mmCIF file with all atom_site columns, C-alpha atoms in Angstrom:
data_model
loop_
_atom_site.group_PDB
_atom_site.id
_atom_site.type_symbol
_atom_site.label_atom_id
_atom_site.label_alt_id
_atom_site.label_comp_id
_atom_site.label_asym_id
_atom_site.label_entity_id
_atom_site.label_seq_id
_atom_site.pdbx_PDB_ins_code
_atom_site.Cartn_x
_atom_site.Cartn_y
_atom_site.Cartn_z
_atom_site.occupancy
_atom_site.B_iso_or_equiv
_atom_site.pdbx_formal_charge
_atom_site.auth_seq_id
_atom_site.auth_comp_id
_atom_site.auth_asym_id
_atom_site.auth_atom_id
_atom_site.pdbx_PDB_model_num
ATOM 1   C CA . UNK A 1 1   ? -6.267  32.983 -43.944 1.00 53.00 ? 1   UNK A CA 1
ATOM 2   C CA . UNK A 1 2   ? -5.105  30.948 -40.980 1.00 72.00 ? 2   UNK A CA 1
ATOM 3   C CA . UNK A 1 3   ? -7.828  28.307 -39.737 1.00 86.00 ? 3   UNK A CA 1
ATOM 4   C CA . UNK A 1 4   ? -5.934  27.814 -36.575 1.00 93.00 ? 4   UNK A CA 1
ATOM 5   C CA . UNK A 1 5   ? -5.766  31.520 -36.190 1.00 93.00 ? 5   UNK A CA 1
ATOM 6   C CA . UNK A 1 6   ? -9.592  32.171 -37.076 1.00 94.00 ? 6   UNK A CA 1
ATOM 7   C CA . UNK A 1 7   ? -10.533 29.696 -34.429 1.00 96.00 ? 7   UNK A CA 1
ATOM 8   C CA . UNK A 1 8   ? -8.035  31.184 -31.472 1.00 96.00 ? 8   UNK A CA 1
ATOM 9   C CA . UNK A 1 9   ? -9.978  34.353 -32.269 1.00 97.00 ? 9   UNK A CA 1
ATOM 10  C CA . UNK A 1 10  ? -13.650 32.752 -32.394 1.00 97.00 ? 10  UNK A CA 1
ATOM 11  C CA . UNK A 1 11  ? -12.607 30.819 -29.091 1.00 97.00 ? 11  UNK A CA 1
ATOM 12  C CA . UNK A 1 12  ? -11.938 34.580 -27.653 1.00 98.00 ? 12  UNK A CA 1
ATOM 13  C CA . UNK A 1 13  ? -14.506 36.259 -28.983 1.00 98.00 ? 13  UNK A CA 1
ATOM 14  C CA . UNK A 1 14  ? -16.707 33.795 -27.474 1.00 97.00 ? 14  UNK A CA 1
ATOM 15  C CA . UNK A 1 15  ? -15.214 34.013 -24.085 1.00 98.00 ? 15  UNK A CA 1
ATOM 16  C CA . UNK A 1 16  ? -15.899 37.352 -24.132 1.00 98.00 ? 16  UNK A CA 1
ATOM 17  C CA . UNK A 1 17  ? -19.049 37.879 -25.232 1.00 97.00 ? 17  UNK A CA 1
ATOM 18  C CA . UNK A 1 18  ? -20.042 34.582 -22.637 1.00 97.00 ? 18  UNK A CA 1
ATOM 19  C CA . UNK A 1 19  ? -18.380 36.597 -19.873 1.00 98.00 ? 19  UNK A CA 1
ATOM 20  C CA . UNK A 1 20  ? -20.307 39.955 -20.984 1.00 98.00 ? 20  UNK A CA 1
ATOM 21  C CA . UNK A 1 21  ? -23.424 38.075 -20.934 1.00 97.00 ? 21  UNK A CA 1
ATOM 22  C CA . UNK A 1 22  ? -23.359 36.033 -17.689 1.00 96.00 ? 22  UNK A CA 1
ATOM 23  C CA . UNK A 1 23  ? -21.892 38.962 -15.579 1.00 94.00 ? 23  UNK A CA 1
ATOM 24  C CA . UNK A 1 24  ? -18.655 38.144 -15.241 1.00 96.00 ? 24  UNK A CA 1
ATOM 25  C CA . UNK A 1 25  ? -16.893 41.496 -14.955 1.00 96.00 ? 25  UNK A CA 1
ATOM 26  C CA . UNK A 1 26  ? -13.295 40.799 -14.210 1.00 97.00 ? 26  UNK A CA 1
ATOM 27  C CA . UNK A 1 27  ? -13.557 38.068 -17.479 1.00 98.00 ? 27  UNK A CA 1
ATOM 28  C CA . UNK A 1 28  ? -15.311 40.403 -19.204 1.00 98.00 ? 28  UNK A CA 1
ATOM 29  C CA . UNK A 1 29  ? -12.985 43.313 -18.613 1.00 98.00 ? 29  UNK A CA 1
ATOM 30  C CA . UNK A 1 30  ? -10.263 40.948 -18.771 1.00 97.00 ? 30  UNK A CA 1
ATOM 31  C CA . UNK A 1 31  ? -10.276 40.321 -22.376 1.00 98.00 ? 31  UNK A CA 1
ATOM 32  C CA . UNK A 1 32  ? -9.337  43.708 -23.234 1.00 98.00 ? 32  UNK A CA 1
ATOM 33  C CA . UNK A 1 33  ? -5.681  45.320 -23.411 1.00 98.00 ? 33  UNK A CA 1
ATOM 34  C CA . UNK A 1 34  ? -5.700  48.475 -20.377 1.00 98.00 ? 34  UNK A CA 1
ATOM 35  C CA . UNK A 1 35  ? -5.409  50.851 -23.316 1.00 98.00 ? 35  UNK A CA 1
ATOM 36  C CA . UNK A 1 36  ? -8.566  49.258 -25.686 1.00 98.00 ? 36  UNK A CA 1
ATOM 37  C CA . UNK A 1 37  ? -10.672 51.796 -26.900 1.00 98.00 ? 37  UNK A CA 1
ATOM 38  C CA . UNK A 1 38  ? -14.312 51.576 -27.030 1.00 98.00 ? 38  UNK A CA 1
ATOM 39  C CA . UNK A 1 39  ? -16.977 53.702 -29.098 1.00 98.00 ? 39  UNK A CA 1
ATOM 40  C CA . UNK A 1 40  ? -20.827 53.429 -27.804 1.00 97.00 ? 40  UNK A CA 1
ATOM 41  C CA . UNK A 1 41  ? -23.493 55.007 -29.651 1.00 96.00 ? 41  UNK A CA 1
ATOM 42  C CA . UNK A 1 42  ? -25.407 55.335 -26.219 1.00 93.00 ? 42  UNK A CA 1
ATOM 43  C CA . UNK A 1 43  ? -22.072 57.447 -24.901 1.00 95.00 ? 43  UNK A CA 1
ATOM 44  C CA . UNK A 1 44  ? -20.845 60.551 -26.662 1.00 95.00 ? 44  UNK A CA 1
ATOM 45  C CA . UNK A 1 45  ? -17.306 60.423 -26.074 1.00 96.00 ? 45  UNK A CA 1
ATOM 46  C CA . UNK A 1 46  ? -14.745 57.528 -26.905 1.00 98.00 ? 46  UNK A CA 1
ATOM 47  C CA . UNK A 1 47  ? -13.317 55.888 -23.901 1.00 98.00 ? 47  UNK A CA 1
ATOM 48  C CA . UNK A 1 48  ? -9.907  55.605 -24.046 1.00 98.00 ? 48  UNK A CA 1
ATOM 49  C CA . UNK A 1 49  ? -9.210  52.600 -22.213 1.00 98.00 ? 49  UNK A CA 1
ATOM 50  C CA . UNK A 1 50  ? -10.686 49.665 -20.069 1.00 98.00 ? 50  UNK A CA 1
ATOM 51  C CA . UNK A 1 51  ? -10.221 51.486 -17.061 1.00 98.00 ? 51  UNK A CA 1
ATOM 52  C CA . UNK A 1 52  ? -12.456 54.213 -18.271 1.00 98.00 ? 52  UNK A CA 1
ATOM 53  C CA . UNK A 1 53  ? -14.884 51.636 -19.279 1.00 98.00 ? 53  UNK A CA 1
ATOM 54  C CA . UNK A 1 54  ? -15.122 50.196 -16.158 1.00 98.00 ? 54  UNK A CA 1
ATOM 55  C CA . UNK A 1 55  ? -15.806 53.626 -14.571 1.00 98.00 ? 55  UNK A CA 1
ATOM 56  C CA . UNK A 1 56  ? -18.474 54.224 -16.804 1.00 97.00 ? 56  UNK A CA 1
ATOM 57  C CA . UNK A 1 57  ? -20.347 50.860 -16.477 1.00 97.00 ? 57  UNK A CA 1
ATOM 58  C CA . UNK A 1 58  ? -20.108 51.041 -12.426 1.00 97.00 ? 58  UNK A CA 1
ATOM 59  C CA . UNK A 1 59  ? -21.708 54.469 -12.918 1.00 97.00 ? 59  UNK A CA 1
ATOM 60  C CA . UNK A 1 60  ? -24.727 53.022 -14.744 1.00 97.00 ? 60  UNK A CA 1
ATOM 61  C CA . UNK A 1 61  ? -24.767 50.745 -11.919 1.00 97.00 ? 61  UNK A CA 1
ATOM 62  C CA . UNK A 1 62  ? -24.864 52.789 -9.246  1.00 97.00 ? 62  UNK A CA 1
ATOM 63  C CA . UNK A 1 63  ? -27.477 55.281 -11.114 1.00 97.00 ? 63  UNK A CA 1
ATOM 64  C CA . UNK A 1 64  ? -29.024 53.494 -13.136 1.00 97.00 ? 64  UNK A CA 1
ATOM 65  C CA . UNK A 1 65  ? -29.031 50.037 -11.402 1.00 97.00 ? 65  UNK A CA 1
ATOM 66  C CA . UNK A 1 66  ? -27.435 48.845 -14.837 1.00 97.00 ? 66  UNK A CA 1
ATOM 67  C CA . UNK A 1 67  ? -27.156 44.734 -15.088 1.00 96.00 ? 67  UNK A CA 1
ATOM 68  C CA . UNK A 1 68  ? -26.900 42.517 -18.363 1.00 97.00 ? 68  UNK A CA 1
ATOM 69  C CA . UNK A 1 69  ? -29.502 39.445 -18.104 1.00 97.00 ? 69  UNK A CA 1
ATOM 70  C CA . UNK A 1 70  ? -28.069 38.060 -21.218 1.00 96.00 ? 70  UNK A CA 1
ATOM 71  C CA . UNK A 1 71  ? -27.018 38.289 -24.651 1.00 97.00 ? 71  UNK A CA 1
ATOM 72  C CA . UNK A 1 72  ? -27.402 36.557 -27.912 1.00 96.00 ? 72  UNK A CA 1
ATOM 73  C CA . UNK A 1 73  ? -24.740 37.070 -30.961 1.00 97.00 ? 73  UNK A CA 1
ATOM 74  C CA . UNK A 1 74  ? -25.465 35.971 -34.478 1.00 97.00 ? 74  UNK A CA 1
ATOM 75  C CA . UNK A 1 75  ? -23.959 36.448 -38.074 1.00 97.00 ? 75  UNK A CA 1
ATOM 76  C CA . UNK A 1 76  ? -20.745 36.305 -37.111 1.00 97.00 ? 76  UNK A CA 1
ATOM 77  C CA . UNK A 1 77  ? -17.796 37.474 -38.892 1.00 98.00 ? 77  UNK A CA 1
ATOM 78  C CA . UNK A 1 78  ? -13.847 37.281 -38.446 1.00 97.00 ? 78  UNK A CA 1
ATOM 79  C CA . UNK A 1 79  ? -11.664 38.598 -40.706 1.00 97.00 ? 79  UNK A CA 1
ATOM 80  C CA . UNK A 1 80  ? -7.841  37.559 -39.886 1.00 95.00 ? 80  UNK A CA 1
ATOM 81  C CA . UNK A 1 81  ? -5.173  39.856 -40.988 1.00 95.00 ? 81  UNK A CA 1
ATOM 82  C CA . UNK A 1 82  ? -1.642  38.814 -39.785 1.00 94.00 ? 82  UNK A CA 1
ATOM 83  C CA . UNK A 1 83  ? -1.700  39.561 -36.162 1.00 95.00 ? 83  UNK A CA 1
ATOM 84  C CA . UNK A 1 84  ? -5.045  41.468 -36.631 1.00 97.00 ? 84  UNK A CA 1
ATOM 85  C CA . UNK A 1 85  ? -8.328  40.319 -36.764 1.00 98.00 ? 85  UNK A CA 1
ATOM 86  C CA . UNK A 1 86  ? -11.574 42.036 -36.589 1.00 98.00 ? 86  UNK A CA 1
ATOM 87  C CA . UNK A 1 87  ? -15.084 40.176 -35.255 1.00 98.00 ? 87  UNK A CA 1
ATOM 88  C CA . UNK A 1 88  ? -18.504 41.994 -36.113 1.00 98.00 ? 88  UNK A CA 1
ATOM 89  C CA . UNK A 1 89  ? -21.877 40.708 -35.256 1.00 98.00 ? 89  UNK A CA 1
ATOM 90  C CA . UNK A 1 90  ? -25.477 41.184 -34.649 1.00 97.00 ? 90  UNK A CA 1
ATOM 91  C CA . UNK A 1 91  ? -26.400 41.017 -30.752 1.00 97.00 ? 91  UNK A CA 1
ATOM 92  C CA . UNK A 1 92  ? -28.967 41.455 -28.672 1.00 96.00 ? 92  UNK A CA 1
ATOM 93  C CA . UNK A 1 93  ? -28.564 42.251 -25.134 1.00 97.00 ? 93  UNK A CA 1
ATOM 94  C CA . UNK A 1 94  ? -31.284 41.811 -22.672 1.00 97.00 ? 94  UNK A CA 1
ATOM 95  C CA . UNK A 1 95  ? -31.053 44.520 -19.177 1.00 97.00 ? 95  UNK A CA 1
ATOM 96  C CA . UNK A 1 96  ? -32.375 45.574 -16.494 1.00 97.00 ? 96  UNK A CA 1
ATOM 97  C CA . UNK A 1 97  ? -32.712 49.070 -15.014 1.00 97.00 ? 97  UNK A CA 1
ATOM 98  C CA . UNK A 1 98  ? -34.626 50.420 -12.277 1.00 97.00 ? 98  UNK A CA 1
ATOM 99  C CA . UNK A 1 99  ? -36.739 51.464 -15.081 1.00 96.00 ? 99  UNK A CA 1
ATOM 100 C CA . UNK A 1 100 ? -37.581 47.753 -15.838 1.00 97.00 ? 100 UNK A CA 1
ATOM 101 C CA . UNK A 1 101 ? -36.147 45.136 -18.726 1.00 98.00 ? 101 UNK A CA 1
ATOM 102 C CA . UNK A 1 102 ? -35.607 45.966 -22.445 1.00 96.00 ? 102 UNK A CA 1
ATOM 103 C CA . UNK A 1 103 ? -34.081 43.876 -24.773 1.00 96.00 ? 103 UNK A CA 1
ATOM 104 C CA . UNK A 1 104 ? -31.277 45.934 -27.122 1.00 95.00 ? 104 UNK A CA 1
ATOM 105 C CA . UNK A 1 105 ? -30.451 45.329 -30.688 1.00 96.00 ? 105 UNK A CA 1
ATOM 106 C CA . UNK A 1 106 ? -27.047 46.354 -31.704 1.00 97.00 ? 106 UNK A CA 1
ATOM 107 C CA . UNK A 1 107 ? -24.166 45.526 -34.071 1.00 97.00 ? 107 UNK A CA 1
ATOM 108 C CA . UNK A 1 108 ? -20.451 45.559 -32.720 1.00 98.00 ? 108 UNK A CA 1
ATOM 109 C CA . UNK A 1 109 ? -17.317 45.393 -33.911 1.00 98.00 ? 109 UNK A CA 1
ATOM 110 C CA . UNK A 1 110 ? -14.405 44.195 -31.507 1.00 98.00 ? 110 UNK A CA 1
ATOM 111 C CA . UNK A 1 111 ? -10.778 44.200 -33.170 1.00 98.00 ? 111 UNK A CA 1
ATOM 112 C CA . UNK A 1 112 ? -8.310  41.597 -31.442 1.00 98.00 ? 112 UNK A CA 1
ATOM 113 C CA . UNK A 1 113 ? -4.794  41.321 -31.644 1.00 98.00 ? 113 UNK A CA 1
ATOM 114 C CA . UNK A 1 114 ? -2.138  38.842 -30.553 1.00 97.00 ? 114 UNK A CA 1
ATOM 115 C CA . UNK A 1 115 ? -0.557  39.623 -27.859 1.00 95.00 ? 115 UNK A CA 1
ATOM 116 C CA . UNK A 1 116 ? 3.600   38.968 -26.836 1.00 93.00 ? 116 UNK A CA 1
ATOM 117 C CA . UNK A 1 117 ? 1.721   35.586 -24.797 1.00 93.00 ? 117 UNK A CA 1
ATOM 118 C CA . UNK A 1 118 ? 0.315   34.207 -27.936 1.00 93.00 ? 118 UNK A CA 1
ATOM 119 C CA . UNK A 1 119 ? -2.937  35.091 -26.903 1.00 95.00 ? 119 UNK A CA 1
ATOM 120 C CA . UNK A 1 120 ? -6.064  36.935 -29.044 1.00 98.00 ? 120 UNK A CA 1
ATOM 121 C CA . UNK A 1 121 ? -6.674  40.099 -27.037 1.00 98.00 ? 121 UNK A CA 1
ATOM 122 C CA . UNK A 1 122 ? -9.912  42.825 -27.700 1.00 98.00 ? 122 UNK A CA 1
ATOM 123 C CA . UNK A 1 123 ? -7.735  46.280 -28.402 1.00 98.00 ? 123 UNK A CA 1
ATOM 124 C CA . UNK A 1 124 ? -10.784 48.450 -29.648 1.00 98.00 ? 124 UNK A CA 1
ATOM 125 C CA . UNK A 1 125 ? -14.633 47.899 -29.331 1.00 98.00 ? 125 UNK A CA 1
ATOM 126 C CA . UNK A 1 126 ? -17.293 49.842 -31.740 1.00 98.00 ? 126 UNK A CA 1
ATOM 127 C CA . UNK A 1 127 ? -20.979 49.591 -30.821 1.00 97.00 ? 127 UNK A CA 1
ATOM 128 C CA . UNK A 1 128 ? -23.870 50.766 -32.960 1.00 97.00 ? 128 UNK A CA 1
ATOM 129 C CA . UNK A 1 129 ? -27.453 50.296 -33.157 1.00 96.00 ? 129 UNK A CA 1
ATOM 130 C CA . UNK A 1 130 ? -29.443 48.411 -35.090 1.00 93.00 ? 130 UNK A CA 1
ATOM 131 C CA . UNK A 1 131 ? -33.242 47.592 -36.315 1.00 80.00 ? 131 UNK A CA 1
ATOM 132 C CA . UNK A 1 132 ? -34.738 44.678 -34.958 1.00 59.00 ? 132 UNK A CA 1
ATOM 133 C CA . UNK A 1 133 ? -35.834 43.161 -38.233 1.00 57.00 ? 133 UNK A CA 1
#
């Protein structure tokens, strides 16, 4: 396993998960390929790319008055295979609704690849609840 290579994807990962958690949509967004795929346990379809995603998140927006107030990840893990790797952790997302502020306890998986630029890039995201113990 590649240190260099473990730490270009812990560098991304972080980015992303920073940008998720401060609000930063077009970062956020950003750090997926267009044609990522995403699987939410909250949403019972896949989403079959970013685009979709983004659809979907400024409909809980609009509707739902949707808006991250932070997030916390822990027990990380990255796996590096070749031009692969996969990151899982714990996280816990804190929102607000115009039903008021809950704080969410999930485990995700985000797969990265490297893209033509050299870069680590999120191709496919898999979200899943999880107790809060």
């Amino acid at each position: 396993m590649s240190t260099t290579a473990v730490q270009e994807v812990r560098t991304a990962a972080d980015a992303l998960v920073a940008a998720f958690a401060e609000g930063r949509l077009d970062d956020y967004f950003g750090a997926f390929a267009p044609d990522a795929t995403f699987i939410f346990h909250t949403t019972p379809q896949r989403l079959g790319s970013t685009a979709e995603y983004g659809a979907l998140w400024q409909q809980w927006v609009e509707q739902d008055g949707f808006r991250i107030l932070g997030c916390t990840s822990s027990a990380q893990l990255i796996q590096h295979f070749g031009d692969t790797a996969v990151f899982s952790h714990d996280v816990e997302t804190r929102i607000a609704t115009h039903t008021g502020q809950e704080t969410v306890h999930e485990r995700e998986t985000i797969v990265f690849t490297r893209a033509d630029d050299g870069r680590w890039v999120a191709v496919h995201e898999h979200l899943s609840a999880r107790t809060s113990a």
